[in-house]
Amino acid sequence: MPEAVVGLIDIPTGGAVGKFLENEDGAFGFRPRQAREALDEYHTDAYKQQKQDFANADGIINKAGVALSNPSLITNTIVESILPMLVGGTGVRAAGITNGLTNHFVKKAAALGSAGVQAAKQKGAVLAGAIGEGAMMAGAAAEQIRGENDDKLLTPGQSAAALGTGAAGTLFGYGGGRLANRLGINDIDTAFAGGATRAASAASAASARSLPRRVIEGAIQEGFFEELPQSVSEQILQNLAL
């Protein structure tokens, strides 16, 4: 999460802020990569082996098999993802983006009655959540790209690639969120942005489903319709930037 925040400032400054905070030759500095490596040493040997097995697995099917047979790989990834998603959602709410988008869509749907207004509110909240997620992706991409450069700065093209990552993340996040809404599945990005999804509004219908079914639905929506295309586009743009 700190990487994403610093990365957002790096985009308009060409990486100057990240380089200054890193203080490469000093005793102290903002060095998240080193921090992660240091924290990884506190993992158990068994978990380190699981991560290595996952890295060594070839292809999506084999990697999925390793992950499913070692649930801690999945839960730790979820824990690491929660804070950036929360910060992105809180940010769009604090900036008034959620209310602004919701009001915009509500005005356009005012003639459609209460059902149309409710759908418009959900649409605005989904878009706000996607924008928050895309912003965090753009910042993280910028800081990762900057860290790979010898001069620890960003070129204008690399800043554009980071912005492209955020735009693609927003697009896929919005599509996934809208799909979740249509299917009656709760979308965590929308919830963090302060919006009520159709699933949240229909609590009685959601509670009638079995928990395993809801978990599977959410995993498919968040994993295959959002995270998968987001990760692919992020990697392609990062490769091009470097």
Short mmCIF file of N, CA, C and O in Angstrom, two decimals, residues 144 165 229-242:
data_model
loop_
_atom_site.label_atom_id
_atom_site.label_comp_id
_atom_site.label_asym_id
_atom_site.label_seq_id
_atom_site.Cartn_x
_atom_site.Cartn_y
_atom_site.Cartn_z
N GLN A 144 6.97 0.10 -9.03
CA GLN A 144 7.68 -1.11 -9.45
C GLN A 144 8.56 -0.84 -10.66
O GLN A 144 9.71 -1.29 -10.72
N THR A 165 -1.96 1.24 -16.88
CA THR A 165 -2.27 0.13 -15.98
C THR A 165 -3.48 0.46 -15.11
O THR A 165 -4.37 -0.36 -14.92
N PRO A 229 -7.62 -10.55 -15.86
CA PRO A 229 -7.30 -9.59 -16.92
C PRO A 229 -6.50 -8.39 -16.43
O PRO A 229 -5.67 -7.84 -17.16
N GLN A 230 -6.73 -7.97 -15.18
CA GLN A 230 -5.95 -6.87 -14.63
C GLN A 230 -4.47 -7.24 -14.53
O GLN A 230 -3.60 -6.45 -14.89
N SER A 231 -4.19 -8.44 -14.03
CA SER A 231 -2.81 -8.88 -13.88
C SER A 231 -2.11 -9.02 -15.22
O SER A 231 -0.94 -8.66 -15.38
N VAL A 232 -2.84 -9.56 -16.21
CA VAL A 232 -2.26 -9.73 -17.54
C VAL A 232 -1.92 -8.38 -18.16
O VAL A 232 -0.81 -8.16 -18.66
N SER A 233 -2.87 -7.44 -18.11
CA SER A 233 -2.62 -6.12 -18.69
C SER A 233 -1.52 -5.39 -17.94
O SER A 233 -0.68 -4.70 -18.55
N GLU A 234 -1.47 -5.55 -16.62
CA GLU A 234 -0.43 -4.90 -15.82
C GLU A 234 0.95 -5.42 -16.22
O GLU A 234 1.90 -4.64 -16.37
N GLN A 235 1.07 -6.74 -16.40
CA GLN A 235 2.37 -7.32 -16.76
C GLN A 235 2.79 -6.90 -18.16
O GLN A 235 3.97 -6.60 -18.40
N ILE A 236 1.85 -6.87 -19.10
CA ILE A 236 2.18 -6.47 -20.47
C ILE A 236 2.70 -5.02 -20.49
O ILE A 236 3.73 -4.73 -21.11
N LEU A 237 2.00 -4.13 -19.80
CA LEU A 237 2.39 -2.72 -19.78
C LEU A 237 3.73 -2.52 -19.06
O LEU A 237 4.55 -1.69 -19.45
N GLN A 238 3.96 -3.30 -18.00
CA GLN A 238 5.24 -3.20 -17.30
C GLN A 238 6.38 -3.68 -18.19
O GLN A 238 7.46 -3.08 -18.22
N ASN A 239 6.15 -4.76 -18.92
CA ASN A 239 7.17 -5.26 -19.85
C ASN A 239 7.49 -4.23 -20.91
O ASN A 239 8.65 -4.00 -21.26
N LEU A 240 6.45 -3.59 -21.45
CA LEU A 240 6.66 -2.56 -22.48
C LEU A 240 7.42 -1.36 -21.89
O LEU A 240 8.29 -0.79 -22.54
N ALA A 241 7.07 -0.99 -20.67
CA ALA A 241 7.71 0.17 -20.04
C ALA A 241 9.19 -0.06 -19.79
O ALA A 241 10.00 0.88 -19.84
N LEU A 242 9.56 -1.33 -19.57
CA LEU A 242 10.98 -1.64 -19.27
C LEU A 242 11.71 -2.12 -20.50
O LEU A 242 12.82 -2.64 -20.39
#
